[in-house]
PDB file of C-alpha atoms in Angstrom:
ATOM      1  CA  GLU J   1     -30.616 147.676   8.781  1.00  0.00           C
ATOM      2  CA  THR J   2     -28.562 147.438   5.580  1.00  0.00           C
ATOM      3  CA  GLY J   3     -28.535 151.125   4.681  1.00  0.00           C
ATOM      4  CA  VAL J   4     -30.070 150.348   1.275  1.00  0.00           C
ATOM      5  CA  THR J   5     -33.491 151.874   0.779  1.00  0.00           C
ATOM      6  CA  GLN J   6     -35.872 151.268  -2.088  1.00  0.00           C
ATOM      7  CA  SER J   7     -38.963 153.113  -3.177  1.00  0.00           C
ATOM      8  CA  PRO J   8     -41.787 152.701  -3.642  1.00  0.00           C
ATOM      9  CA  THR J   9     -42.365 149.597  -1.517  1.00  0.00           C
ATOM     10  CA  HIS J  10     -45.535 148.580  -3.345  1.00  0.00           C
ATOM     11  CA  LEU J  11     -47.131 149.734  -6.567  1.00  0.00           C
ATOM     12  CA  ILE J  12     -49.717 148.648  -9.093  1.00  0.00           C
ATOM     13  CA  LYS J  13     -49.408 149.477 -12.786  1.00  0.00           C
ATOM     14  CA  THR J  14     -51.421 148.708 -15.882  1.00  0.00           C
ATOM     15  CA  ARG J  15     -50.054 146.651 -18.766  1.00  0.00           C
ATOM     16  CA  GLY J  16     -48.280 148.895 -21.259  1.00  0.00           C
ATOM     17  CA  GLN J  17     -47.365 151.560 -18.725  1.00  0.00           C
ATOM     18  CA  GLN J  18     -43.879 152.525 -17.621  1.00  0.00           C
ATOM     19  CA  VAL J  19     -42.435 152.335 -14.104  1.00  0.00           C
ATOM     20  CA  THR J  20     -39.406 153.765 -12.328  1.00  0.00           C
ATOM     21  CA  LEU J  21     -38.040 152.132  -9.186  1.00  0.00           C
ATOM     22  CA  ARG J  22     -35.436 153.812  -7.024  1.00  0.00           C
ATOM     23  CA  CYS J  23     -32.605 152.631  -4.833  1.00  0.00           C
ATOM     24  CA  SER J  24     -30.517 154.615  -2.409  1.00  0.00           C
ATOM     25  CA  SER J  25     -27.279 152.766  -1.762  1.00  0.00           C
ATOM     26  CA  GLN J  26     -25.266 152.670   1.415  1.00  0.00           C
ATOM     27  CA  SER J  27     -22.922 155.649   1.598  1.00  0.00           C
ATOM     28  CA  GLY J  28     -19.749 155.152  -0.461  1.00  0.00           C
ATOM     29  CA  HIS J  29     -20.975 152.063  -2.288  1.00  0.00           C
ATOM     30  CA  ASN J  30     -20.013 152.360  -5.959  1.00  0.00           C
ATOM     31  CA  THR J  31     -21.644 149.200  -7.308  1.00  0.00           C
ATOM     32  CA  VAL J  32     -25.346 148.576  -7.554  1.00  0.00           C
ATOM     33  CA  SER J  33     -27.248 145.741  -9.144  1.00  0.00           C
ATOM     34  CA  TRP J  34     -30.910 144.997  -9.705  1.00  0.00           C
ATOM     35  CA  TYR J  35     -32.735 141.698  -9.451  1.00  0.00           C
ATOM     36  CA  GLN J  36     -36.217 140.497 -10.371  1.00  0.00           C
ATOM     37  CA  GLN J  37     -37.764 137.901  -8.095  1.00  0.00           C
ATOM     38  CA  ALA J  38     -40.992 136.338  -9.320  1.00  0.00           C
ATOM     39  CA  LEU J  39     -43.256 134.666  -6.787  1.00  0.00           C
ATOM     40  CA  GLY J  40     -41.791 131.368  -5.587  1.00  0.00           C
ATOM     41  CA  GLN J  41     -38.530 131.855  -7.487  1.00  0.00           C
ATOM     42  CA  GLY J  42     -35.005 132.954  -6.722  1.00  0.00           C
ATOM     43  CA  PRO J  43     -33.850 136.425  -7.774  1.00  0.00           C
ATOM     44  CA  GLN J  44     -32.740 136.837 -11.386  1.00  0.00           C
ATOM     45  CA  PHE J  45     -29.946 139.286 -12.225  1.00  0.00           C
ATOM     46  CA  ILE J  46     -31.099 142.195 -14.411  1.00  0.00           C
ATOM     47  CA  PHE J  47     -28.015 144.427 -14.599  1.00  0.00           C
ATOM     48  CA  GLN J  48     -25.253 146.041 -12.615  1.00  0.00           C
ATOM     49  CA  TYR J  49     -23.760 149.536 -12.542  1.00  0.00           C
ATOM     50  CA  TYR J  50     -20.250 150.412 -11.459  1.00  0.00           C
ATOM     51  CA  ARG J  51     -19.342 154.088 -11.172  1.00  0.00           C
ATOM     52  CA  GLU J  52     -22.339 155.148 -13.292  1.00  0.00           C
ATOM     53  CA  GLU J  53     -21.685 152.733 -16.167  1.00  0.00           C
ATOM     54  CA  GLU J  54     -23.496 149.494 -16.929  1.00  0.00           C
ATOM     55  CA  ASN J  55     -21.106 146.725 -16.038  1.00  0.00           C
ATOM     56  CA  GLY J  56     -23.003 143.522 -16.702  1.00  0.00           C
ATOM     57  CA  ARG J  57     -26.447 142.519 -17.876  1.00  0.00           C
ATOM     58  CA  GLY J  58     -28.598 139.439 -17.470  1.00  0.00           C
ATOM     59  CA  ASN J  59     -31.088 137.965 -19.904  1.00  0.00           C
ATOM     60  CA  PHE J  60     -33.586 140.833 -19.858  1.00  0.00           C
ATOM     61  CA  PRO J  61     -34.911 142.799 -22.855  1.00  0.00           C
ATOM     62  CA  PRO J  62     -33.907 146.403 -23.569  1.00  0.00           C
ATOM     63  CA  ARG J  63     -37.159 147.730 -22.117  1.00  0.00           C
ATOM     64  CA  PHE J  64     -35.434 147.164 -18.766  1.00  0.00           C
ATOM     65  CA  SER J  65     -33.006 150.037 -18.373  1.00  0.00           C
ATOM     66  CA  GLY J  66     -31.202 151.757 -15.556  1.00  0.00           C
ATOM     67  CA  LEU J  67     -29.192 154.677 -14.323  1.00  0.00           C
ATOM     68  CA  GLN J  68     -26.683 155.220 -11.572  1.00  0.00           C
ATOM     69  CA  PHE J  69     -26.139 158.776 -10.361  1.00  0.00           C
ATOM     70  CA  PRO J  70     -22.963 160.495  -9.051  1.00  0.00           C
ATOM     71  CA  ASN J  71     -24.155 159.948  -5.491  1.00  0.00           C
ATOM     72  CA  TYR J  72     -24.438 156.232  -6.412  1.00  0.00           C
ATOM     73  CA  SER J  73     -28.195 156.111  -6.060  1.00  0.00           C
ATOM     74  CA  SER J  74     -29.870 154.183  -8.844  1.00  0.00           C
ATOM     75  CA  GLU J  75     -33.041 153.785 -10.897  1.00  0.00           C
ATOM     76  CA  LEU J  76     -34.577 150.838 -12.683  1.00  0.00           C
ATOM     77  CA  ASN J  77     -36.946 151.749 -15.521  1.00  0.00           C
ATOM     78  CA  VAL J  78     -39.267 149.279 -17.180  1.00  0.00           C
ATOM     79  CA  ASN J  79     -41.185 150.313 -20.298  1.00  0.00           C
ATOM     80  CA  ALA J  80     -44.207 148.671 -21.899  1.00  0.00           C
ATOM     81  CA  LEU J  81     -45.055 146.672 -18.784  1.00  0.00           C
ATOM     82  CA  GLU J  82     -46.238 143.109 -19.219  1.00  0.00           C
ATOM     83  CA  LEU J  83     -48.162 140.929 -16.771  1.00  0.00           C
ATOM     84  CA  ASP J  84     -45.060 138.760 -16.270  1.00  0.00           C
ATOM     85  CA  ASP J  85     -43.163 141.786 -14.961  1.00  0.00           C
ATOM     86  CA  SER J  86     -45.112 141.403 -11.716  1.00  0.00           C
ATOM     87  CA  ALA J  87     -42.421 140.610  -9.149  1.00  0.00           C
ATOM     88  CA  LEU J  88     -40.318 141.817  -6.268  1.00  0.00           C
ATOM     89  CA  TYR J  89     -37.483 144.016  -7.519  1.00  0.00           C
ATOM     90  CA  LEU J  90     -34.379 144.007  -5.345  1.00  0.00           C
ATOM     91  CA  CYS J  91     -31.466 146.393  -5.334  1.00  0.00           C
ATOM     92  CA  ALA J  92     -28.047 145.340  -4.006  1.00  0.00           C
ATOM     93  CA  SER J  93     -25.091 147.618  -3.315  1.00  0.00           C
ATOM     94  CA  SER J  94     -21.455 147.136  -2.406  1.00  0.00           C
ATOM     95  CA  LEU J  95     -18.078 148.827  -2.428  1.00  0.00           C
ATOM     96  CA  ARG J  96     -16.021 147.344  -5.207  1.00  0.00           C
ATOM     97  CA  ASP J  97     -12.318 147.927  -5.630  1.00  0.00           C
ATOM     98  CA  ILE J  98     -11.143 146.969  -9.114  1.00  0.00           C
ATOM     99  CA  GLU J  99      -7.608 146.302  -7.895  1.00  0.00           C
ATOM    100  CA  GLU J 100      -8.559 144.288  -4.870  1.00  0.00           C
ATOM    101  CA  GLY J 101     -11.569 142.670  -6.463  1.00  0.00           C
ATOM    102  CA  SER J 102     -15.094 142.412  -5.252  1.00  0.00           C
ATOM    103  CA  GLY J 103     -15.961 142.708  -1.634  1.00  0.00           C
ATOM    104  CA  ASN J 104     -18.045 140.119   0.055  1.00  0.00           C
ATOM    105  CA  THR J 105     -20.233 142.555   1.928  1.00  0.00           C
ATOM    106  CA  ILE J 106     -23.181 143.111  -0.339  1.00  0.00           C
ATOM    107  CA  TYR J 107     -26.297 144.712   1.017  1.00  0.00           C
ATOM    108  CA  PHE J 108     -29.815 144.256  -0.300  1.00  0.00           C
ATOM    109  CA  GLY J 109     -32.764 146.558   0.132  1.00  0.00           C
ATOM    110  CA  GLU J 110     -36.226 145.341   1.109  1.00  0.00           C
ATOM    111  CA  GLY J 111     -37.410 145.541  -2.463  1.00  0.00           C
ATOM    112  CA  SER J 112     -40.248 147.051  -4.442  1.00  0.00           C
ATOM    113  CA  TRP J 113     -43.288 144.879  -5.023  1.00  0.00           C
ATOM    114  CA  LEU J 114     -44.657 145.558  -8.526  1.00  0.00           C
ATOM    115  CA  THR J 115     -48.026 144.257  -9.654  1.00  0.00           C
ATOM    116  CA  VAL J 116     -49.012 144.651 -13.304  1.00  0.00           C
ATOM    117  CA  VAL J 117     -52.717 144.295 -14.069  1.00  0.00           C
TER     118      VAL J 117
ATOM    119  CA  ALA V   1     -27.465 123.663 -16.799  1.00  0.00           C
ATOM    120  CA  GLN V   2     -28.519 125.355 -13.619  1.00  0.00           C
ATOM    121  CA  LYS V   3     -25.734 127.283 -11.936  1.00  0.00           C
ATOM    122  CA  ILE V   4     -27.216 126.775  -8.461  1.00  0.00           C
ATOM    123  CA  THR V   5     -29.475 123.903  -7.454  1.00  0.00           C
ATOM    124  CA  GLN V   6     -31.440 123.706  -4.235  1.00  0.00           C
ATOM    125  CA  THR V   7     -33.397 120.465  -4.152  1.00  0.00           C
ATOM    126  CA  GLN V   8     -35.358 120.999  -0.930  1.00  0.00           C
ATOM    127  CA  PRO V   9     -38.395 123.220  -1.539  1.00  0.00           C
ATOM    128  CA  GLY V  10     -39.422 122.959   2.119  1.00  0.00           C
ATOM    129  CA  MET V  11     -37.823 121.785   5.345  1.00  0.00           C
ATOM    130  CA  PHE V  12     -39.061 121.415   8.919  1.00  0.00           C
ATOM    131  CA  VAL V  13     -36.883 121.369  12.021  1.00  0.00           C
ATOM    132  CA  GLN V  14     -37.615 121.164  15.714  1.00  0.00           C
ATOM    133  CA  GLU V  15     -36.591 124.171  17.766  1.00  0.00           C
ATOM    134  CA  LYS V  16     -33.035 123.794  19.181  1.00  0.00           C
ATOM    135  CA  GLU V  17     -32.153 121.110  16.666  1.00  0.00           C
ATOM    136  CA  ALA V  18     -29.654 121.474  13.804  1.00  0.00           C
ATOM    137  CA  VAL V  19     -30.693 121.500  10.141  1.00  0.00           C
ATOM    138  CA  THR V  20     -28.789 121.232   6.854  1.00  0.00           C
ATOM    139  CA  LEU V  21     -29.936 123.021   3.714  1.00  0.00           C
ATOM    140  CA  ASP V  22     -28.490 121.609   0.505  1.00  0.00           C
ATOM    141  CA  CYS V  23     -26.887 123.528  -2.344  1.00  0.00           C
ATOM    142  CA  THR V  24     -24.941 122.341  -5.357  1.00  0.00           C
ATOM    143  CA  TYR V  25     -23.348 124.596  -7.932  1.00  0.00           C
ATOM    144  CA  ASP V  26     -21.929 124.428 -11.416  1.00  0.00           C
ATOM    145  CA  THR V  27     -19.112 126.590 -12.739  1.00  0.00           C
ATOM    146  CA  SER V  28     -15.943 126.244 -14.777  1.00  0.00           C
ATOM    147  CA  ASP V  29     -14.439 129.408 -13.289  1.00  0.00           C
ATOM    148  CA  PRO V  30     -11.696 128.479 -10.781  1.00  0.00           C
ATOM    149  CA  SER V  31     -12.434 131.631  -8.774  1.00  0.00           C
ATOM    150  CA  TYR V  32     -15.907 131.956  -7.339  1.00  0.00           C
ATOM    151  CA  GLY V  33     -17.745 132.827  -4.170  1.00  0.00           C
ATOM    152  CA  LEU V  34     -20.660 131.100  -2.534  1.00  0.00           C
ATOM    153  CA  PHE V  35     -23.189 132.954  -0.410  1.00  0.00           C
ATOM    154  CA  TRP V  36     -26.200 132.099   1.674  1.00  0.00           C
ATOM    155  CA  TYR V  37     -29.000 134.584   2.224  1.00  0.00           C
ATOM    156  CA  LYS V  38     -32.098 134.494   4.410  1.00  0.00           C
ATOM    157  CA  GLN V  39     -35.275 136.115   3.108  1.00  0.00           C
ATOM    158  CA  PRO V  40     -38.114 136.706   5.558  1.00  0.00           C
ATOM    159  CA  SER V  41     -41.582 137.527   4.301  1.00  0.00           C
ATOM    160  CA  SER V  42     -40.687 141.243   4.240  1.00  0.00           C
ATOM    161  CA  GLY V  43     -38.525 140.558   1.177  1.00  0.00           C
ATOM    162  CA  GLU V  44     -35.114 141.786   2.288  1.00  0.00           C
ATOM    163  CA  MET V  45     -32.162 139.507   1.565  1.00  0.00           C
ATOM    164  CA  ILE V  46     -30.111 139.070   4.730  1.00  0.00           C
ATOM    165  CA  PHE V  47     -26.505 137.943   4.282  1.00  0.00           C
ATOM    166  CA  LEU V  48     -25.604 134.900   6.375  1.00  0.00           C
ATOM    167  CA  ILE V  49     -22.276 133.462   5.288  1.00  0.00           C
ATOM    168  CA  TYR V  50     -19.646 133.504   2.524  1.00  0.00           C
ATOM    169  CA  GLN V  51     -17.199 130.886   1.240  1.00  0.00           C
ATOM    170  CA  GLY V  52     -14.507 131.622  -1.316  1.00  0.00           C
ATOM    171  CA  SER V  53     -13.402 128.920  -3.728  1.00  0.00           C
ATOM    172  CA  TYR V  54      -9.821 129.110  -2.502  1.00  0.00           C
ATOM    173  CA  ASP V  55     -10.691 129.076   1.191  1.00  0.00           C
ATOM    174  CA  GLN V  56      -9.183 126.040   2.856  1.00  0.00           C
ATOM    175  CA  GLN V  57     -11.506 125.994   5.823  1.00  0.00           C
ATOM    176  CA  ASN V  58     -15.265 125.904   6.016  1.00  0.00           C
ATOM    177  CA  ALA V  59     -16.798 129.268   6.835  1.00  0.00           C
ATOM    178  CA  THR V  60     -18.594 129.806  10.118  1.00  0.00           C
ATOM    179  CA  GLU V  61     -20.675 132.745  11.376  1.00  0.00           C
ATOM    180  CA  GLY V  62     -22.212 132.201  14.777  1.00  0.00           C
ATOM    181  CA  ARG V  63     -24.869 129.479  14.449  1.00  0.00           C
ATOM    182  CA  TYR V  64     -24.275 129.227  10.699  1.00  0.00           C
ATOM    183  CA  SER V  65     -21.625 127.082   9.081  1.00  0.00           C
ATOM    184  CA  LEU V  66     -21.024 126.193   5.474  1.00  0.00           C
ATOM    185  CA  ASN V  67     -20.082 122.622   4.613  1.00  0.00           C
ATOM    186  CA  PHE V  68     -17.958 123.237   1.505  1.00  0.00           C
ATOM    187  CA  GLN V  69     -17.116 120.148  -0.546  1.00  0.00           C
ATOM    188  CA  LYS V  70     -15.315 121.468  -3.596  1.00  0.00           C
ATOM    189  CA  ALA V  71     -14.915 118.169  -5.451  1.00  0.00           C
ATOM    190  CA  ARG V  72     -18.654 117.520  -5.123  1.00  0.00           C
ATOM    191  CA  LYS V  73     -19.471 121.160  -5.891  1.00  0.00           C
ATOM    192  CA  SER V  74     -21.663 121.426  -2.857  1.00  0.00           C
ATOM    193  CA  ALA V  75     -22.034 124.215  -0.316  1.00  0.00           C
ATOM    194  CA  ASN V  76     -24.553 123.142   2.277  1.00  0.00           C
ATOM    195  CA  LEU V  77     -25.681 125.509   5.031  1.00  0.00           C
ATOM    196  CA  VAL V  78     -25.852 124.129   8.550  1.00  0.00           C
ATOM    197  CA  ILE V  79     -27.911 126.000  11.126  1.00  0.00           C
ATOM    198  CA  SER V  80     -27.299 124.831  14.666  1.00  0.00           C
ATOM    199  CA  ALA V  81     -29.676 125.278  17.599  1.00  0.00           C
ATOM    200  CA  SER V  82     -32.610 126.397  15.424  1.00  0.00           C
ATOM    201  CA  GLN V  83     -34.771 129.251  16.690  1.00  0.00           C
ATOM    202  CA  LEU V  84     -38.331 130.199  15.775  1.00  0.00           C
ATOM    203  CA  GLY V  85     -36.961 133.329  14.116  1.00  0.00           C
ATOM    204  CA  ASP V  86     -35.039 131.175  11.659  1.00  0.00           C
ATOM    205  CA  SER V  87     -38.284 130.380   9.813  1.00  0.00           C
ATOM    206  CA  ALA V  88     -37.806 131.980   6.375  1.00  0.00           C
ATOM    207  CA  MET V  89     -36.712 131.310   2.804  1.00  0.00           C
ATOM    208  CA  TYR V  90     -33.034 130.506   2.370  1.00  0.00           C
ATOM    209  CA  PHE V  91     -31.173 131.100  -0.871  1.00  0.00           C
ATOM    210  CA  CYS V  92     -27.810 129.831  -2.005  1.00  0.00           C
ATOM    211  CA  ALA V  93     -26.015 132.101  -4.471  1.00  0.00           C
ATOM    212  CA  MET V  94     -22.780 132.101  -6.471  1.00  0.00           C
ATOM    213  CA  ARG V  95     -20.645 134.839  -7.921  1.00  0.00           C
ATOM    214  CA  GLU V  96     -18.098 133.897 -10.578  1.00  0.00           C
ATOM    215  CA  GLY V  97     -14.724 135.626 -10.753  1.00  0.00           C
ATOM    216  CA  ASP V  98     -14.808 139.333 -10.026  1.00  0.00           C
ATOM    217  CA  ALA V  99     -18.398 139.929 -11.005  1.00  0.00           C
ATOM    218  CA  GLY V 100     -19.283 142.499  -8.391  1.00  0.00           C
ATOM    219  CA  ASN V 101     -22.881 142.031  -7.298  1.00  0.00           C
ATOM    220  CA  GLN V 102     -23.803 139.639 -10.123  1.00  0.00           C
ATOM    221  CA  PHE V 103     -25.135 136.502  -8.462  1.00  0.00           C
ATOM    222  CA  TYR V 104     -26.754 133.332  -9.614  1.00  0.00           C
ATOM    223  CA  PHE V 105     -29.419 132.301  -7.103  1.00  0.00           C
ATOM    224  CA  GLY V 106     -31.076 128.975  -6.465  1.00  0.00           C
ATOM    225  CA  THR V 107     -34.830 128.540  -6.137  1.00  0.00           C
ATOM    226  CA  GLY V 108     -34.644 128.595  -2.361  1.00  0.00           C
ATOM    227  CA  THR V 109     -35.635 126.406   0.564  1.00  0.00           C
ATOM    228  CA  SER V 110     -38.476 127.333   2.888  1.00  0.00           C
ATOM    229  CA  LEU V 111     -37.481 126.503   6.460  1.00  0.00           C
ATOM    230  CA  THR V 112     -40.078 126.169   9.189  1.00  0.00           C
ATOM    231  CA  VAL V 113     -38.963 125.843  12.793  1.00  0.00           C
ATOM    232  CA  ILE V 114     -41.464 123.954  14.937  1.00  0.00           C
ATOM    233  CA  PRO V 115     -41.770 124.809  18.659  1.00  0.00           C
TER     234      PRO V 115
END
């Protein structure tokens, strides 16, 4: 058990719709990142939030957006869904200390499987 | 250029034998971290082992060890005494500098342990 929970676990959406995926981080973790993992591929970094601010972004269009809340839970929103958005979406959380640098204990959730039809 | 390269799409190993999963990386940042994760069919990424770029010794965690060859930019995972439960996808990942949870992942290696 990593203490990182994601919801929903599976969902099916129609092309053009919008989706919100949620991540509840391990208690006290101030850094959360989101990854997209297409079938047969490694995860691709979407973006990262540190203390409620976006703190790094991968090569994804603006229709992928996110939020981190004061309790450090997080959302990933995807607008105007395309067929290629079908993937496993993973959330990862950690406790990051700016002075001491990044920790090496980073916990992933079990992911949300999104199918776009 | 790919940041992380895993050249073995699939590997088979006999139960109780050792197996090496290959990983090479590419970075110009002198400070980086290398990670190995196991991903069963459920989807969760399970942390196995970490190696920092300045670490002098190879990392070990139980049956897992990381063969770190800095000059060759390789970070191979060695699993000793394979068990049936080791059958899964294995991903090598790199974090550059102080990038928090921002990883570059390889394409993974599917390991099957044969009884």
